[in-house]
mmCIF file of C-alpha atoms in Angstrom:
data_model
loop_
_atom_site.group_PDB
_atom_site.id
_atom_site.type_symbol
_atom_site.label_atom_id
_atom_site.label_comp_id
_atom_site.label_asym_id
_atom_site.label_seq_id
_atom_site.Cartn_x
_atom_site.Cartn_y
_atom_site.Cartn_z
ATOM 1 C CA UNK A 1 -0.274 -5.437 44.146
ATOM 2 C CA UNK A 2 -2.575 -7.860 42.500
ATOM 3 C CA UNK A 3 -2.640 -7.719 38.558
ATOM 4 C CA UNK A 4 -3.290 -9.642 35.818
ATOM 5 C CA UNK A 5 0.298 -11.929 35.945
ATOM 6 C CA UNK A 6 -0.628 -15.306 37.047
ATOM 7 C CA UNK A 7 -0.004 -16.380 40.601
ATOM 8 C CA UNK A 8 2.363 -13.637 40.749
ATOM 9 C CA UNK A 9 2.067 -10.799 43.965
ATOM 10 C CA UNK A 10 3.594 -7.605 43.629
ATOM 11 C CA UNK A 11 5.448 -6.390 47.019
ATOM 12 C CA UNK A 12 5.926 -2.608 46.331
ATOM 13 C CA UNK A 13 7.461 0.085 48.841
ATOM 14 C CA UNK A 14 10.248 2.565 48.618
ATOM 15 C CA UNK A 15 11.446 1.501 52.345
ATOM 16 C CA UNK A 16 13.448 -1.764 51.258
ATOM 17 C CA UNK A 17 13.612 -3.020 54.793
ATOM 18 C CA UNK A 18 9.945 -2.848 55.223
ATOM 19 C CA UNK A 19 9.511 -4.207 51.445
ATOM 20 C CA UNK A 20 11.610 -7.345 52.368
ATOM 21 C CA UNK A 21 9.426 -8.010 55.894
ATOM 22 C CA UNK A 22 6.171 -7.672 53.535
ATOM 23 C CA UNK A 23 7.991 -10.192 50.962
ATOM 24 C CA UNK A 24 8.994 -12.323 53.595
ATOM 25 C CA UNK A 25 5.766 -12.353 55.722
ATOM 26 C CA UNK A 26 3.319 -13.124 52.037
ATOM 27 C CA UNK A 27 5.922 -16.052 51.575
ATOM 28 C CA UNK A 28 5.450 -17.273 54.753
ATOM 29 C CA UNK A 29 1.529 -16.729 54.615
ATOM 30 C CA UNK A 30 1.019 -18.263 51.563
ATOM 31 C CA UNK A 31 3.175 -21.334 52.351
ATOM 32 C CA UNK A 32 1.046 -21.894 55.532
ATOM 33 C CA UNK A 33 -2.504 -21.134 54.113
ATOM 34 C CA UNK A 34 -4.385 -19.325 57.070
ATOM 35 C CA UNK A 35 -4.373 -15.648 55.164
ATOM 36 C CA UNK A 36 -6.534 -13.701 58.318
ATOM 37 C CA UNK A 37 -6.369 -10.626 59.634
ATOM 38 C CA UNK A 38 -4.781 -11.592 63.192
ATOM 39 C CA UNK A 39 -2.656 -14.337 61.293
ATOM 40 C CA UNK A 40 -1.000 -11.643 59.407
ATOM 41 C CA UNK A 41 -0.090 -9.417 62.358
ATOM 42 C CA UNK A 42 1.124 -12.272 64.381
ATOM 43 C CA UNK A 43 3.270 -13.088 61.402
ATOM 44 C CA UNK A 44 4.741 -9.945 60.627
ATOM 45 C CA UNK A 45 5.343 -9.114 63.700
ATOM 46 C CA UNK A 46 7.282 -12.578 64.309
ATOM 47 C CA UNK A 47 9.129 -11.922 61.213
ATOM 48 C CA UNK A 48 10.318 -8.928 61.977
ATOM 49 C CA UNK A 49 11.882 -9.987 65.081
ATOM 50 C CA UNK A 50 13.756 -12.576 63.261
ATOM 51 C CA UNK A 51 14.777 -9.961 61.028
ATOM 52 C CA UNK A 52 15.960 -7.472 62.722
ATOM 53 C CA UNK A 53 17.905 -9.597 65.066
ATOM 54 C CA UNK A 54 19.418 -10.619 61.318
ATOM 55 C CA UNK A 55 20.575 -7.312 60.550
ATOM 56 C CA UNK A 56 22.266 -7.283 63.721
ATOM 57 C CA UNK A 57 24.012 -10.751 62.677
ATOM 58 C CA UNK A 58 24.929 -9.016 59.058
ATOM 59 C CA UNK A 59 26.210 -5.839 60.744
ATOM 60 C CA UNK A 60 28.716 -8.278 63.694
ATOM 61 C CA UNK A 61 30.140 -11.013 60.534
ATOM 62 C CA UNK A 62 30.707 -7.879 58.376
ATOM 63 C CA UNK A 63 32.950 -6.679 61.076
ATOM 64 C CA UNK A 64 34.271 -9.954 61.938
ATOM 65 C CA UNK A 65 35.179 -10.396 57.941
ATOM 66 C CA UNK A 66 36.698 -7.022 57.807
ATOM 67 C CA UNK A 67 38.837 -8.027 60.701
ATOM 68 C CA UNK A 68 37.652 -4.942 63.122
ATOM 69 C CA UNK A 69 37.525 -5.538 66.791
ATOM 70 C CA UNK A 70 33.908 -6.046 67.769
ATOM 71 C CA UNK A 71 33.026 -2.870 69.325
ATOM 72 C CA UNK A 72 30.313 -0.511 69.642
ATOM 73 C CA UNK A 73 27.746 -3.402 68.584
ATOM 74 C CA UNK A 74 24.667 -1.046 68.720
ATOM 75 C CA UNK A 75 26.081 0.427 64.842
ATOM 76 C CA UNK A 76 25.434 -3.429 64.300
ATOM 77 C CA UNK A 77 22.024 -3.029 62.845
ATOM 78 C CA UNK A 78 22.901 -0.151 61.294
ATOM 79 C CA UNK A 79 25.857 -1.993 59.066
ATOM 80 C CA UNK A 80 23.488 -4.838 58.780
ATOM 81 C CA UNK A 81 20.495 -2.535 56.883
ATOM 82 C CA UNK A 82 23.416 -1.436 54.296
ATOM 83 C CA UNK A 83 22.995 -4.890 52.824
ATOM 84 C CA UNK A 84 19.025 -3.706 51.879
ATOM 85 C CA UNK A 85 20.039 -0.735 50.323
ATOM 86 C CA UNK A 86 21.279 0.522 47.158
ATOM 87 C CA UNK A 87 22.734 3.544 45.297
ATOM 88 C CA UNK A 88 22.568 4.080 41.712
ATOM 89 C CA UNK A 89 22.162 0.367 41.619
ATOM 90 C CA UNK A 90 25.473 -0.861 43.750
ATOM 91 C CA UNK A 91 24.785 -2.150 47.021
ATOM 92 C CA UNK A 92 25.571 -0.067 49.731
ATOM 93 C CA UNK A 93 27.079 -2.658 51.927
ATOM 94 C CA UNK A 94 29.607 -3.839 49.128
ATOM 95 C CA UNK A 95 30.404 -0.865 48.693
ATOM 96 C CA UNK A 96 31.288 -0.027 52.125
ATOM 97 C CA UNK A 97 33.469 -3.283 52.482
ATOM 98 C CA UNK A 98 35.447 -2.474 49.353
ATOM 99 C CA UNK A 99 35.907 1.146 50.700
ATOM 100 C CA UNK A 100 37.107 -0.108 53.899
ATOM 101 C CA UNK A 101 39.733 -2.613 52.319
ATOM 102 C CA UNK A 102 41.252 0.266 49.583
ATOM 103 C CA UNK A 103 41.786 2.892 52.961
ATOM 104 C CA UNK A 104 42.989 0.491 55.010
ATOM 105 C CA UNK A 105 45.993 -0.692 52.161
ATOM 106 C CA UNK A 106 46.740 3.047 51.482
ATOM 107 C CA UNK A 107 46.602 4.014 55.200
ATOM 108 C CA UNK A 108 48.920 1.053 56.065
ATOM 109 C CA UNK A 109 51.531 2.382 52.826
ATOM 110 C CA UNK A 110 50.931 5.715 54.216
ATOM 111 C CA UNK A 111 52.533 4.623 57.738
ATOM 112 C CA UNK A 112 48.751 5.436 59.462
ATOM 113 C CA UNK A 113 46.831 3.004 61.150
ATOM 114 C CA UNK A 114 44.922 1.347 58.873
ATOM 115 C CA UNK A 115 42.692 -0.317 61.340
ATOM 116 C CA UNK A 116 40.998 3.304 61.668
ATOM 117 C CA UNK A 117 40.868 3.720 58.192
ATOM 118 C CA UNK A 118 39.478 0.471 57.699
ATOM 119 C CA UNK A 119 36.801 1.450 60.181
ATOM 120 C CA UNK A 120 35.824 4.960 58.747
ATOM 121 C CA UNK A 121 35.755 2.803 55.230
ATOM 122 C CA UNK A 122 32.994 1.002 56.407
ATOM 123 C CA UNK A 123 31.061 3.449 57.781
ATOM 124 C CA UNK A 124 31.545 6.402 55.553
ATOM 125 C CA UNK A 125 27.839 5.935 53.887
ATOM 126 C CA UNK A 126 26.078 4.722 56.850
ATOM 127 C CA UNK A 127 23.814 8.324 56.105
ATOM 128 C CA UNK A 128 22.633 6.747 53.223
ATOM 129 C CA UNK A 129 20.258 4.741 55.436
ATOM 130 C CA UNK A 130 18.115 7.668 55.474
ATOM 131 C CA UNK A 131 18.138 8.445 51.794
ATOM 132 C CA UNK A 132 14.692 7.668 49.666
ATOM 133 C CA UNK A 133 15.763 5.163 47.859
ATOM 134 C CA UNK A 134 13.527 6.954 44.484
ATOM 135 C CA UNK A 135 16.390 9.527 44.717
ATOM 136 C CA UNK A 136 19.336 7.136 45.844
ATOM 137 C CA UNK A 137 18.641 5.075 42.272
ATOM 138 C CA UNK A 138 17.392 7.542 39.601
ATOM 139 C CA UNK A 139 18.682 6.124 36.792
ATOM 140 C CA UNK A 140 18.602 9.962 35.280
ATOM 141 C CA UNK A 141 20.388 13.216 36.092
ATOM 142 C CA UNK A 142 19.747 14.746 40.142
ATOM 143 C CA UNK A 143 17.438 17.547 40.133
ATOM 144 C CA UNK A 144 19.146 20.441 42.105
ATOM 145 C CA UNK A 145 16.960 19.324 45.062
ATOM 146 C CA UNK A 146 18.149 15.984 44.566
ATOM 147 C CA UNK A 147 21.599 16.513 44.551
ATOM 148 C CA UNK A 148 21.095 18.704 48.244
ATOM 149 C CA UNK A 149 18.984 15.314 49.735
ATOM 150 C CA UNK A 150 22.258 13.560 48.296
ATOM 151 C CA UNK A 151 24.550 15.487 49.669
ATOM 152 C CA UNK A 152 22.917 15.187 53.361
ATOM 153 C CA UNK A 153 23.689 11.896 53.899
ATOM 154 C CA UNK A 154 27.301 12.954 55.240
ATOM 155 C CA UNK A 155 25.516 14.743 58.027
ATOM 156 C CA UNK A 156 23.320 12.424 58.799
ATOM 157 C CA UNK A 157 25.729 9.911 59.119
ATOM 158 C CA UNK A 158 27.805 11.877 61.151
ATOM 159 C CA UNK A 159 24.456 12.320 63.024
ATOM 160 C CA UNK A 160 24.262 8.347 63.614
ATOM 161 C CA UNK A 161 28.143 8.479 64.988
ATOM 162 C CA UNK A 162 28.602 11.777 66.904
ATOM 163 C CA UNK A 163 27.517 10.120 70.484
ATOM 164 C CA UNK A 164 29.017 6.570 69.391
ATOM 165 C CA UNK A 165 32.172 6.167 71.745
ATOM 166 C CA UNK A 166 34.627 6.294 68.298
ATOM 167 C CA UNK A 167 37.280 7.993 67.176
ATOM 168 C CA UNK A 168 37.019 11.404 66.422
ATOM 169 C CA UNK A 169 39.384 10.868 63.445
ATOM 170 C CA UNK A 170 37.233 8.119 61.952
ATOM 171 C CA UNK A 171 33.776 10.487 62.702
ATOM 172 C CA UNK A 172 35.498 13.398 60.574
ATOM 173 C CA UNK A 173 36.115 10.970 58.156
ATOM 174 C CA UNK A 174 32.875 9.957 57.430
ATOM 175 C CA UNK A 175 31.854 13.700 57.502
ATOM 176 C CA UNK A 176 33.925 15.367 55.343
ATOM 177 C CA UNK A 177 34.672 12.461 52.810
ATOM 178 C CA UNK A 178 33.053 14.262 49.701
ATOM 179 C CA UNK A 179 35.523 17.591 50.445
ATOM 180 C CA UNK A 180 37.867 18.340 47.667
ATOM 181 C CA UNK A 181 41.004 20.118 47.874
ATOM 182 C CA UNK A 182 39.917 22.765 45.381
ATOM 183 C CA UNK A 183 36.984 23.247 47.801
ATOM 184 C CA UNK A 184 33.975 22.152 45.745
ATOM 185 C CA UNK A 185 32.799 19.440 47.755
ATOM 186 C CA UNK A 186 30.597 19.757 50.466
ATOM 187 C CA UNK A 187 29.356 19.807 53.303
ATOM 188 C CA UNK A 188 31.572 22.750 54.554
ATOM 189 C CA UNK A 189 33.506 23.459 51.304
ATOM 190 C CA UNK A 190 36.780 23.441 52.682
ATOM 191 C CA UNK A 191 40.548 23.358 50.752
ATOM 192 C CA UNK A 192 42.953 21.091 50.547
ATOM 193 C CA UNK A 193 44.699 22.247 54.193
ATOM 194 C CA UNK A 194 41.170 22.117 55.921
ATOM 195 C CA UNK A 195 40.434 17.968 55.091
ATOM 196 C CA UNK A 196 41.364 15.702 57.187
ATOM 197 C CA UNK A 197 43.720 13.101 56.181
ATOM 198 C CA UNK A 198 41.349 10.041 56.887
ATOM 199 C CA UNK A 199 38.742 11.869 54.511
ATOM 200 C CA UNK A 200 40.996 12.020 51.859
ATOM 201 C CA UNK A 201 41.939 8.366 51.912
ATOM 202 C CA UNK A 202 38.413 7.465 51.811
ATOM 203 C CA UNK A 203 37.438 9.769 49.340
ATOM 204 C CA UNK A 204 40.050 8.241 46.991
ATOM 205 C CA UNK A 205 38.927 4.553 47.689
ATOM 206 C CA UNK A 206 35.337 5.813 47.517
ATOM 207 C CA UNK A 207 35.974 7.393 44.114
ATOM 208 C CA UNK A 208 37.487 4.441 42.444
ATOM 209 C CA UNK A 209 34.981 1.952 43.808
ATOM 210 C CA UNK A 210 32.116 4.025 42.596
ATOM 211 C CA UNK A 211 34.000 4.595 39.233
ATOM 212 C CA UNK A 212 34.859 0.840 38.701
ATOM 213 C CA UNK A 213 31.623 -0.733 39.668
ATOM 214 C CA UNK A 214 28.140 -1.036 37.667
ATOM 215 C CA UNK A 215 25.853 1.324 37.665
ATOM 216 C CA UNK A 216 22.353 2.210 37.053
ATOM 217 C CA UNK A 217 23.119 4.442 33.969
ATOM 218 C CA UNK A 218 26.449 2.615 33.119
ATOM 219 C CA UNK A 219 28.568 -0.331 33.311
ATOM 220 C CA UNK A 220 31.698 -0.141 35.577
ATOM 221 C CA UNK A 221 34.675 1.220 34.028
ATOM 222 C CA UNK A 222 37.935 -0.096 33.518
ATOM 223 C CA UNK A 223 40.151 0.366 36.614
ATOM 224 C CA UNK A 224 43.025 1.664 34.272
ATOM 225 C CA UNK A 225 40.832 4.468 32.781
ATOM 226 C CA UNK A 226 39.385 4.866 36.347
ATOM 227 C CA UNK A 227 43.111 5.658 37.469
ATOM 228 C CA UNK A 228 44.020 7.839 34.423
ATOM 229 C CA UNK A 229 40.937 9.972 35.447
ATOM 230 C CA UNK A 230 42.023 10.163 39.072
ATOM 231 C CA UNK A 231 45.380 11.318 38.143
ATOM 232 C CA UNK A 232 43.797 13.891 36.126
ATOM 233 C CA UNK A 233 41.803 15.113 39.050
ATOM 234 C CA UNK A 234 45.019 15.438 41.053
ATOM 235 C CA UNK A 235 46.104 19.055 41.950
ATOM 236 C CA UNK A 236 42.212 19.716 41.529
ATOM 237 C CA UNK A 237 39.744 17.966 43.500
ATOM 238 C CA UNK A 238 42.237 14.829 45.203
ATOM 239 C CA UNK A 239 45.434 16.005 46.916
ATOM 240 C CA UNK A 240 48.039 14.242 44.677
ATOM 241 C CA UNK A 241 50.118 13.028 47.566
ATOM 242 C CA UNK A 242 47.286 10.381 48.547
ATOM 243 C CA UNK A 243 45.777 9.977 44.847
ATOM 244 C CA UNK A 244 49.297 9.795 42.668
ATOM 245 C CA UNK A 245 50.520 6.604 44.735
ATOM 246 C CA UNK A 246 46.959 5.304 44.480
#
């Protein structure tokens, strides 16, 4: 977008992969000074190599950070696009990390393994790769229909996992992580009995991360009045004997 701004181009898309190619691609042009047609389709194309094989790099040091072994490297990419996306203004990849290091501590308290935790941490909102980012960062209140694209992104990240040679545990994790005991969370609506125990742990850590980080519509809250509100969702929504130790 060309306006009235001085020497100032506006790169606008709601894909923020393809947004950050275009970004880096007019950089690149502009720098060099040949703006043709066939220049610009050798360059993007060149470019988005280079990227892609970047995302790939993001997605392998994010597990080599978290401490994971380095398997099934084709979810590599998939880690490595978190770091372009965004919900309600955190970054998804942050997010994911953080998520990963709560489960793991509580797993490992709980006598589980917390290298699976750890794992399903990181990967419980890989469905949000598919989520417009207009609805993934209204700064308002969800429509209805909002709320049901929302709420798909457990299915389609179980979608992205189902054939990947993982743990079944760490699969229903990432599935069922928005259940609640009470059985108001979706996708299936199950109780308390009917969640898996690797859900719960990430639903916990994925709870407080939200709660305590910034968002769009709010600044984070204090972890103290994050925990207060946790305990008050105990015998509800969280099953006290993972949220209460929290």
């Amino acid at each position: 977008i060309i306006d009235d701004t001085p020497e100032t181009l506006t790169v606008s898309c709601f894909d923020p992969i393809r947004r950050e190619k275009a970004k880096l691609t007019l950089e690149a042009l502009i720098k060099d000074g040949r703006i043709q047609p066939g220049r610009i389709e050798d360059l993007y194309s060149k470019i988005s190599k280079e990227f892609d094989e970047n995302l790939r790099r993001i997605g392998e040091q994010t597990v080599f950070k978290l401490g994971l072994p380095r398997r099934n490297p084709g979810l590599y990419p998939y880690i490595g696009r978190l770091k372009y996306r965004t919900s309600y203004g955190q970054s998804v990849l942050d997010h994911s990390i953080q998520v990963a290091y709560l489960s793991s501590v509580r797993a490992s308290e709980l006598g589980l393994d917390p290298v699976r935790a750890k794992r399903a941490g990181l990967l419980h909102d890989i469905g949000k790769l598919d989520i417009p980012d207009e609805v993934l960062n209204k700064p308002g209140r969800l429509s209805p229909e909002e709320f049901d694209i929302i709420k798909s992104h457990v299915k389609i990240g179980y979608e992205y996992l189902k054939n990947q040679p993982i743990d079944n545990r760490i699969k229903e994790a990432c599935l069922m992580h928005h259940e609640k005991c009470d059985g108001s969370g979706y996708p299936f609506g199950v109780k308390n009995d009917k969640i898996p125990v690797f859900a719960k742990i990430i639903s916990i850590a994925d709870v407080y991360d939200a709660m305590t980080a910034a968002r769009v519509y709010r600044k984070g809250l204090c972890p103290f009045t994050v925990i207060r509100e946790m305990e008050n969702q105990c015998f509800s929504s969280l099953d006290p004997k993972y949220a209460i130790p929290f």
